[in-house]
PDB file of C-alpha atoms and ligand atoms in Angstrom:
ATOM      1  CA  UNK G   1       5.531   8.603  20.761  1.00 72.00           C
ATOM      2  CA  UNK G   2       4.067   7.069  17.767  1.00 85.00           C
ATOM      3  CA  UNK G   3       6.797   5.303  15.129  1.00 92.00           C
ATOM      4  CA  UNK G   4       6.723   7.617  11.830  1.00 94.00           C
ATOM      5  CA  UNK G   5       5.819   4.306  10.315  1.00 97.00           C
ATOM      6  CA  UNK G   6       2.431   4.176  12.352  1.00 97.00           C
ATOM      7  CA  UNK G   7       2.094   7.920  11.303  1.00 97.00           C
ATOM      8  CA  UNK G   8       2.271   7.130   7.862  1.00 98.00           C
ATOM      9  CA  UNK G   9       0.190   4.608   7.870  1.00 98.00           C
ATOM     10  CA  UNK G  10      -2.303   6.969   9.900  1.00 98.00           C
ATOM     11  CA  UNK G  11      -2.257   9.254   6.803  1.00 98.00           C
ATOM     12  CA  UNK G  12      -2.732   6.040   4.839  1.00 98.00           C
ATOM     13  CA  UNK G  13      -5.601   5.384   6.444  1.00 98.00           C
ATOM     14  CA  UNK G  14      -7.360   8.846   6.477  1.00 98.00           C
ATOM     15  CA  UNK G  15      -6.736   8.613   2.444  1.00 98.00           C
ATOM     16  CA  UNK G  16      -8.559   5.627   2.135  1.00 98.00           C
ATOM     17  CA  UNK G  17     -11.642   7.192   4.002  1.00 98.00           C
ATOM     18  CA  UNK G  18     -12.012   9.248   0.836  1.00 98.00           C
ATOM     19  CA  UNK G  19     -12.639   6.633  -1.135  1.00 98.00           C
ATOM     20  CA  UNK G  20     -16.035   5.771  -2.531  1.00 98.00           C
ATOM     21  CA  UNK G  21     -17.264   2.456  -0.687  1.00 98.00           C
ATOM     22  CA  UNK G  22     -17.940  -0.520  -3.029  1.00 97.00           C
ATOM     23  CA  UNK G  23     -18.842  -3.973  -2.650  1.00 97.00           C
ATOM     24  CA  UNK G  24     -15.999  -5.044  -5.499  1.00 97.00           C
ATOM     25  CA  UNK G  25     -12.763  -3.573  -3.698  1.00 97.00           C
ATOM     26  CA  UNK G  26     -10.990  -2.644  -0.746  1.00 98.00           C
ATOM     27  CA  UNK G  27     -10.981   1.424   0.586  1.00 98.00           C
ATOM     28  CA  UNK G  28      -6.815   1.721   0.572  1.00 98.00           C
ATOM     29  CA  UNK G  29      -4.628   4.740   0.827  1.00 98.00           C
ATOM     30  CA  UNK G  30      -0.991   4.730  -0.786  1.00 98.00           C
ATOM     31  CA  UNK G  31       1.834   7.536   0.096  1.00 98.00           C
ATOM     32  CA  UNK G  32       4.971   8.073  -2.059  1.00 96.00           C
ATOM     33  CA  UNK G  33       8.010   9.404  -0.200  1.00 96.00           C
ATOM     34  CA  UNK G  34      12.069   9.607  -0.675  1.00 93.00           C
ATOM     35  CA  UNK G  35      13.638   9.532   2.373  1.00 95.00           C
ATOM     36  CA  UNK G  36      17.499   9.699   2.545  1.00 94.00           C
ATOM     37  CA  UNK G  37      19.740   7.333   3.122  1.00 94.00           C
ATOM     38  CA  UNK G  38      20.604   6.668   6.940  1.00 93.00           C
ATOM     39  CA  UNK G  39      18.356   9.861   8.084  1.00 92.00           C
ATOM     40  CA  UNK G  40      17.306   7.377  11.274  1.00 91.00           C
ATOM     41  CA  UNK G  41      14.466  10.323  12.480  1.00 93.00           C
ATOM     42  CA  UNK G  42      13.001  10.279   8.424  1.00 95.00           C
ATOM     43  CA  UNK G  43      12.995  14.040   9.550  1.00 95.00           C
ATOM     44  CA  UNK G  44      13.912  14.780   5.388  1.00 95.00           C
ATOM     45  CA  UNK G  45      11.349  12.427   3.830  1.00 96.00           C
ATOM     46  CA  UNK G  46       9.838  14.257   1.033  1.00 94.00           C
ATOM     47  CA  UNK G  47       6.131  12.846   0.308  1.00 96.00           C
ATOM     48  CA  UNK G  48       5.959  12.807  -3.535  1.00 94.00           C
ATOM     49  CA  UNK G  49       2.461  12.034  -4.144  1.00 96.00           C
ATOM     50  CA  UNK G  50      -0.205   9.936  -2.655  1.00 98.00           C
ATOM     51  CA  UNK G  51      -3.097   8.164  -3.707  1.00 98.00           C
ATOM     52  CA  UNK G  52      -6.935   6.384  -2.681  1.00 98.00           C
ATOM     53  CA  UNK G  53      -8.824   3.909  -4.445  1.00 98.00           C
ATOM     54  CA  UNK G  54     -11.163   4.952  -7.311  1.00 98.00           C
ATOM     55  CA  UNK G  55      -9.541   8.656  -7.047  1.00 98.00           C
ATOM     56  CA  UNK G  56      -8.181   8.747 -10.306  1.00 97.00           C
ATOM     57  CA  UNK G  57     -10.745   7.781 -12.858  1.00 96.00           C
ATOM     58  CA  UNK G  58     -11.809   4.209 -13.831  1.00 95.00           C
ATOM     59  CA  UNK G  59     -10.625   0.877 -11.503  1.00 96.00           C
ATOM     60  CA  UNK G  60      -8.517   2.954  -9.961  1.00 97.00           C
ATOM     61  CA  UNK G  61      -6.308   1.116  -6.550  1.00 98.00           C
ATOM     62  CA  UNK G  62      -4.465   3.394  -4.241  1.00 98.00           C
ATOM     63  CA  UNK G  63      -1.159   2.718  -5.214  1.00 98.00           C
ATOM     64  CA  UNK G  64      -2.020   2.869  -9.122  1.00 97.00           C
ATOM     65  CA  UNK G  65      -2.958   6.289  -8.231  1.00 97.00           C
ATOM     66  CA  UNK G  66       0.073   7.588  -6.129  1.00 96.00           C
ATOM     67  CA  UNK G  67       2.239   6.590  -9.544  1.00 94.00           C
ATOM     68  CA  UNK G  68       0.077   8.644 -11.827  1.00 94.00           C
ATOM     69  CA  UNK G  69      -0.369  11.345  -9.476  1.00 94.00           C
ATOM     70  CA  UNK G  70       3.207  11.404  -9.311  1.00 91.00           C
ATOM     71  CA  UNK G  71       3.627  10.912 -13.137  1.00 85.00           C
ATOM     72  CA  UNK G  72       1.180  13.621 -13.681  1.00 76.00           C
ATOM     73  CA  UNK G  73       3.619  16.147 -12.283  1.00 72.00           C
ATOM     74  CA  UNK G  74       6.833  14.530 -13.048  1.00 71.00           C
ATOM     75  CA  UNK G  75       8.451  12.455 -15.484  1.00 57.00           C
ATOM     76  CA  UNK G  76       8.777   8.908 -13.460  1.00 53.00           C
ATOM     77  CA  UNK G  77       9.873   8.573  -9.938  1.00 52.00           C
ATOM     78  CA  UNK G  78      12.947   8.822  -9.892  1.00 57.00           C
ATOM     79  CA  UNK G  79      15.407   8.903  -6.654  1.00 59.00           C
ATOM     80  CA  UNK G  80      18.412  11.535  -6.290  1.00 70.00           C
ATOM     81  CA  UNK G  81      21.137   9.769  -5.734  1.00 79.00           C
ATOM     82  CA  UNK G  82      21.355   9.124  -1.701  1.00 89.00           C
ATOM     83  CA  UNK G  83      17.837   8.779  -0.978  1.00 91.00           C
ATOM     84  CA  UNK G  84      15.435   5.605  -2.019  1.00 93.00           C
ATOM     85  CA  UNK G  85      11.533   5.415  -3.121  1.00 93.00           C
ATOM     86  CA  UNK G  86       9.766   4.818  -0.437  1.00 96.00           C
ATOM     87  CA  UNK G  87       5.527   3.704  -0.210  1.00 98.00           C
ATOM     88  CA  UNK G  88       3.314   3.136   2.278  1.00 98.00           C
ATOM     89  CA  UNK G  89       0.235   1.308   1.776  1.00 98.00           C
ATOM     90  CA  UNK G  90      -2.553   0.798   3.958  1.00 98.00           C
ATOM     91  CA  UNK G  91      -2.995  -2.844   2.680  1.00 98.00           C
ATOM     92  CA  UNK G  92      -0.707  -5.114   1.140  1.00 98.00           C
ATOM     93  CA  UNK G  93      -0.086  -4.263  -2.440  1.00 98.00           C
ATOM     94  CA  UNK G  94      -2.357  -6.487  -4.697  1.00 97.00           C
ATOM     95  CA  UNK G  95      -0.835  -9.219  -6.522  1.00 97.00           C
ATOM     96  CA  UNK G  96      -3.875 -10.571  -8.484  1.00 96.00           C
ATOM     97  CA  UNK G  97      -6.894  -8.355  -9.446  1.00 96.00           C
ATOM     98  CA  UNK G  98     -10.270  -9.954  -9.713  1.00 94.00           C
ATOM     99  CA  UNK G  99     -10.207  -7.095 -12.702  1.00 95.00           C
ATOM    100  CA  UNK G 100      -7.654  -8.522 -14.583  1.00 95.00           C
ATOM    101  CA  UNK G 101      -6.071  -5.087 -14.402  1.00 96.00           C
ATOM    102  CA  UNK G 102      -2.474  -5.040 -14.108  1.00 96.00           C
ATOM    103  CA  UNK G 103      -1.829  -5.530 -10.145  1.00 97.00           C
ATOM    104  CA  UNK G 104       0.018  -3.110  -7.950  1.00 97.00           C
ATOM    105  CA  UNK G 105       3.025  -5.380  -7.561  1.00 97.00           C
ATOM    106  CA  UNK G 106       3.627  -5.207 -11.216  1.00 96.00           C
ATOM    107  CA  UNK G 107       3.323  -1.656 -11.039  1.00 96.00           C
ATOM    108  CA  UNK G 108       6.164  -1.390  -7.892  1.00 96.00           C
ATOM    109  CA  UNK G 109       8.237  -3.514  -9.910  1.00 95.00           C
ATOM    110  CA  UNK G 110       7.997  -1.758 -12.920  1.00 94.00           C
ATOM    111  CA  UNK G 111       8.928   1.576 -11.213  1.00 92.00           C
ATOM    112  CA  UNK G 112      12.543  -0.637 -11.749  1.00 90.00           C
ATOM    113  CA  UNK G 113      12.552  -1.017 -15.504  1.00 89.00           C
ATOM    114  CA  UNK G 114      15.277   0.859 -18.083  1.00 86.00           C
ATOM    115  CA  UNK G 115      18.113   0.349 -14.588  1.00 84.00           C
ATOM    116  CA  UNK G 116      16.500   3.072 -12.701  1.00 86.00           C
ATOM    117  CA  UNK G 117      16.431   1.876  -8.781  1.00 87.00           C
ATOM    118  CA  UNK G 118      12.818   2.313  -8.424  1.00 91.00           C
ATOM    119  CA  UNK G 119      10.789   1.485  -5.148  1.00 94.00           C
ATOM    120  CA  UNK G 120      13.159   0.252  -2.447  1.00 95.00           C
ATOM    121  CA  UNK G 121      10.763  -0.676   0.277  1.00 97.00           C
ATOM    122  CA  UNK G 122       7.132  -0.974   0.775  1.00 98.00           C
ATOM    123  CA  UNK G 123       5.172  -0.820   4.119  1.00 98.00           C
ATOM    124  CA  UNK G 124       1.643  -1.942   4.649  1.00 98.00           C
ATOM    125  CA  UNK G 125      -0.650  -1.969   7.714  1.00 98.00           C
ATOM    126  CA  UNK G 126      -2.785  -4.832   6.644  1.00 97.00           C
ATOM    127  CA  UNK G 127      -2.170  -8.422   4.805  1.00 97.00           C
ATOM    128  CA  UNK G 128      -5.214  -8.441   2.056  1.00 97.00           C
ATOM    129  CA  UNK G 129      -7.815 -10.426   3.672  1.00 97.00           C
ATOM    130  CA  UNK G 130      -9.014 -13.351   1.343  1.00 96.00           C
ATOM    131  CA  UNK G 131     -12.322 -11.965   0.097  1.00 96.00           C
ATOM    132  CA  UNK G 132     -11.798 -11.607  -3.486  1.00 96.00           C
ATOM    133  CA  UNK G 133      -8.610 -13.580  -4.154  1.00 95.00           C
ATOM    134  CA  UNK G 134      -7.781 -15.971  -1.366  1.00 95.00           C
ATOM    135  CA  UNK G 135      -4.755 -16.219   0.254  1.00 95.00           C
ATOM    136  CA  UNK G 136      -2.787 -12.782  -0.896  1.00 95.00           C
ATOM    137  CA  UNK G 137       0.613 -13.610  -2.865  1.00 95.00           C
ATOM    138  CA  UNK G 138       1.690  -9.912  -2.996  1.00 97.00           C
ATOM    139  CA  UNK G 139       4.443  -9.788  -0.435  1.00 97.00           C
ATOM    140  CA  UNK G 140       5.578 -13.230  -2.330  1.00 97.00           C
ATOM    141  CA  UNK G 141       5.517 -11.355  -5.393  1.00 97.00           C
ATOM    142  CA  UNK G 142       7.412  -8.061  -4.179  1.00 97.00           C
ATOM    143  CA  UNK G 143      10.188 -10.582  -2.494  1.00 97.00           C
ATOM    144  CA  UNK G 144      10.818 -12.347  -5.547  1.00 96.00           C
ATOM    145  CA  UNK G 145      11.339  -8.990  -7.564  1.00 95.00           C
ATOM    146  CA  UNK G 146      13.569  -7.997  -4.828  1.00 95.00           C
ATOM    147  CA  UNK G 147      12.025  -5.159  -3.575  1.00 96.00           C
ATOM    148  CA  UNK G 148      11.841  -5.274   0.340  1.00 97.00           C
ATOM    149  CA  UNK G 149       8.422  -4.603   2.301  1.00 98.00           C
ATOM    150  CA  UNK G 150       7.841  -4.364   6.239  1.00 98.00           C
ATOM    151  CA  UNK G 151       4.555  -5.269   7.959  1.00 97.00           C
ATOM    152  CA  UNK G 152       3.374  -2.315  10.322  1.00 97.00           C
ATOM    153  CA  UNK G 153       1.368  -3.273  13.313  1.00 96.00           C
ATOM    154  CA  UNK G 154      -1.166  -2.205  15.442  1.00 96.00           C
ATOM    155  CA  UNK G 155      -3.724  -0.558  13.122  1.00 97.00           C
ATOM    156  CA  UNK G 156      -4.961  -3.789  11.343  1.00 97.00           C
ATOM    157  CA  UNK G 157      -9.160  -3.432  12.984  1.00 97.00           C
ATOM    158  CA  UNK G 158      -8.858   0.222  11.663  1.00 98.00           C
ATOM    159  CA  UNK G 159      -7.420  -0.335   8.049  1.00 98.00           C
ATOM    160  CA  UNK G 160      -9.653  -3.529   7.427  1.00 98.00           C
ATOM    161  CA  UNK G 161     -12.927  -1.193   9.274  1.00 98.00           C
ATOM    162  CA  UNK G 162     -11.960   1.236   6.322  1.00 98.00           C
ATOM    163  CA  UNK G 163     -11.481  -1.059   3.729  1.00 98.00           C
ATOM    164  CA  UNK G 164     -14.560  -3.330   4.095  1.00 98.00           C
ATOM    165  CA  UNK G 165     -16.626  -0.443   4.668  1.00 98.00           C
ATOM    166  CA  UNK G 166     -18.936  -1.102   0.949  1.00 97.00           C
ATOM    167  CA  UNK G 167     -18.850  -4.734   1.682  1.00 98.00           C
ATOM    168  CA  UNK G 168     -22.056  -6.806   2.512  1.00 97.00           C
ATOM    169  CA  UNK G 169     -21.203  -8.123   6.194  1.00 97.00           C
ATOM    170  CA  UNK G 170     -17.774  -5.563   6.899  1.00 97.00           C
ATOM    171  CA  UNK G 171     -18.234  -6.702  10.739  1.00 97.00           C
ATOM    172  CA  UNK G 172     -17.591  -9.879  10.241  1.00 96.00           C
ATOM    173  CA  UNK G 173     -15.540  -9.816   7.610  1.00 97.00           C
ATOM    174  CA  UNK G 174     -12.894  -7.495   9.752  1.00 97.00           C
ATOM    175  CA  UNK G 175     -13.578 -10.015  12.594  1.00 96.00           C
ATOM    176  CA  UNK G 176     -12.658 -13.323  10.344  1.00 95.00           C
ATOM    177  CA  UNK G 177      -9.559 -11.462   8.828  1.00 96.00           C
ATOM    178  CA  UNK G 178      -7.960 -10.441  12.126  1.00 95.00           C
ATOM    179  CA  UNK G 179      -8.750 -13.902  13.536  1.00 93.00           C
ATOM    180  CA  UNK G 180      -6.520 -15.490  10.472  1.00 89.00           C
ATOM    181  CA  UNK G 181      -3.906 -12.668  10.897  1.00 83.00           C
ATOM    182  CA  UNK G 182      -3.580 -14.005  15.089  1.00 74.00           C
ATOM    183  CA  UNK G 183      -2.949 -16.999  13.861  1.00 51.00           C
ATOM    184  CA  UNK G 184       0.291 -16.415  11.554  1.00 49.00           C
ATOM    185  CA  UNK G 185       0.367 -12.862  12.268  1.00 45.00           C
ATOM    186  CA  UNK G 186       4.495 -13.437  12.387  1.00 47.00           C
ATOM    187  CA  UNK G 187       4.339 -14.684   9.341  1.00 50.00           C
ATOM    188  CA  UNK G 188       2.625 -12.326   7.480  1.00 50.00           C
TER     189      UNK G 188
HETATM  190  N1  HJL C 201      -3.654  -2.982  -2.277  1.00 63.87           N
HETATM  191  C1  HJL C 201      -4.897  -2.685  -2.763  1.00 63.87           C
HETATM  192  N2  HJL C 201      -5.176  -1.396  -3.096  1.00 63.87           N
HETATM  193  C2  HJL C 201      -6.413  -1.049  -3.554  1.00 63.87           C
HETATM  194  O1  HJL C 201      -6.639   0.134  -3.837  1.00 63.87           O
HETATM  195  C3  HJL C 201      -7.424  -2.068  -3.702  1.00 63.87           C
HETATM  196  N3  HJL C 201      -8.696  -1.723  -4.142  1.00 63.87           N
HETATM  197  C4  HJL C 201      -7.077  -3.403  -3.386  1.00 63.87           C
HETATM  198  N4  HJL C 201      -7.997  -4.385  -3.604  1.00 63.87           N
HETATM  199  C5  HJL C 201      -7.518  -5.769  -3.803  1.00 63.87           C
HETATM  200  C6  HJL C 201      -8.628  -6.688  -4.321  1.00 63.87           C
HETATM  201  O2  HJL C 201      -8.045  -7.961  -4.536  1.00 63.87           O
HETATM  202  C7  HJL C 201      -9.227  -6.199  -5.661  1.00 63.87           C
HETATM  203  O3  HJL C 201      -9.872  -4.987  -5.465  1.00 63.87           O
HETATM  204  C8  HJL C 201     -10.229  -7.244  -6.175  1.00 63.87           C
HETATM  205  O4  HJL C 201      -9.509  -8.373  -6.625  1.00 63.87           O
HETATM  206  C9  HJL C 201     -11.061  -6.706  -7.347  1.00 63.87           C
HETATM  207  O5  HJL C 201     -10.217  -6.344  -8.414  1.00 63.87           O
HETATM  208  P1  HJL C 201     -10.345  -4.849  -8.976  1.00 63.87           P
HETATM  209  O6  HJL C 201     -10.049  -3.913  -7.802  1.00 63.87           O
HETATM  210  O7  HJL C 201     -11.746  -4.715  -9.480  1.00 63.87           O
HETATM  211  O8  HJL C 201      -9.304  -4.732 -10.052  1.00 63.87           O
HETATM  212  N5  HJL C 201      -5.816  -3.691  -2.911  1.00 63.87           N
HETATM  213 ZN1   ZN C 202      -3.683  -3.037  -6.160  1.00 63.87          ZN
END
């Protein structure tokens, strides 16, 4: 049997096959859940929204549009007490956007802001290969705000496949990024 965190990130990845292909970004799908606290099975998680790049209008990234998909139907995210935010990302949550748009860490940790608990975790499929940015600082980023995050393996050639797909040379730019991720894949 598959982990629900590979099943997740399964969903993640179908999401990110609806997004339009483009030469400036990465394809990535984003799910919002609350799970309850110690439910080992995550039999009660309760998806809240989720969210592909460019689906909402504009520059749109994945997770950027799991929040206001959320938003759009509810005030903020906000956790009953007992359960904790949970999102699943195909690809590590950007901290630097070539943009200049406010990057999806920020927007994690500012699910925290006015004392509310926010985002507890964050799992991703995928470290964000170095094409636009270089070497990614967003599980850095998420660390130092305190928010936890958890690498899921085993579907990094599919997620990067997906996310590449708009780019000029995906092949080998799926082949270079899994060859850096062998090397310090434990450290990712
Ligand atoms: N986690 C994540 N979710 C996304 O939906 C997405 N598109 C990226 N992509 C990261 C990449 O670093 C930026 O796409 C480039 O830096 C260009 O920046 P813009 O997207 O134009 O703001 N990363
Ligand atoms: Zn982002």
């Amino acid at each position: 049997t598959t982990s629900p965190h590979t099943t997740y990130m399964q969903k993640c990845i179908s999401l990110a096959e609806q997004s339009p292909p483009r030469p400036t970004n990465f394809r990535v799908g984003a799910i919002l859940l609350s799970r309850k606290d110690g439910d080992s099975t995550y039999s009660d998680d309760r998806v809240l929204s989720t969210g592909y790049t460019m689906e909402l209008a504009g520059n749109t990234h994945a997770e950027q549009c799991c929040f206001a998909n959320y938003a759009s139907v509810n005030k903020v995210a906000e956790e009953q007490s007992g359960r904790k935010l949970i999102m699943y990302v195909s690809m590590e949550p950007c901290g630097k956007r070539l943009s200049g748009n406010a990057p999806c860490v920020q927007r994690i940790t500012r699910t925290r802001d006015g004392g509310r608990e926010g985002i507890h975790k964050v799992y991703f499929g995928v470290k964000e290969p170095t094409t636009f940015v270089g070497e990614s600082e967003g599980c850095k980023m998420l660390s130092a705000a305190g928010i936890e995050w958890e690498h899921v393996p085993g579907l990094e050639k599919e997620i990067l496949s997906v996310a590449v797909a708009g780019h000029e040379n995906p092949e080998e730019e799926v082949k270079s990024a899994l060859g850096k991720m062998g090397t310090n894949v434990d450290d990712i």
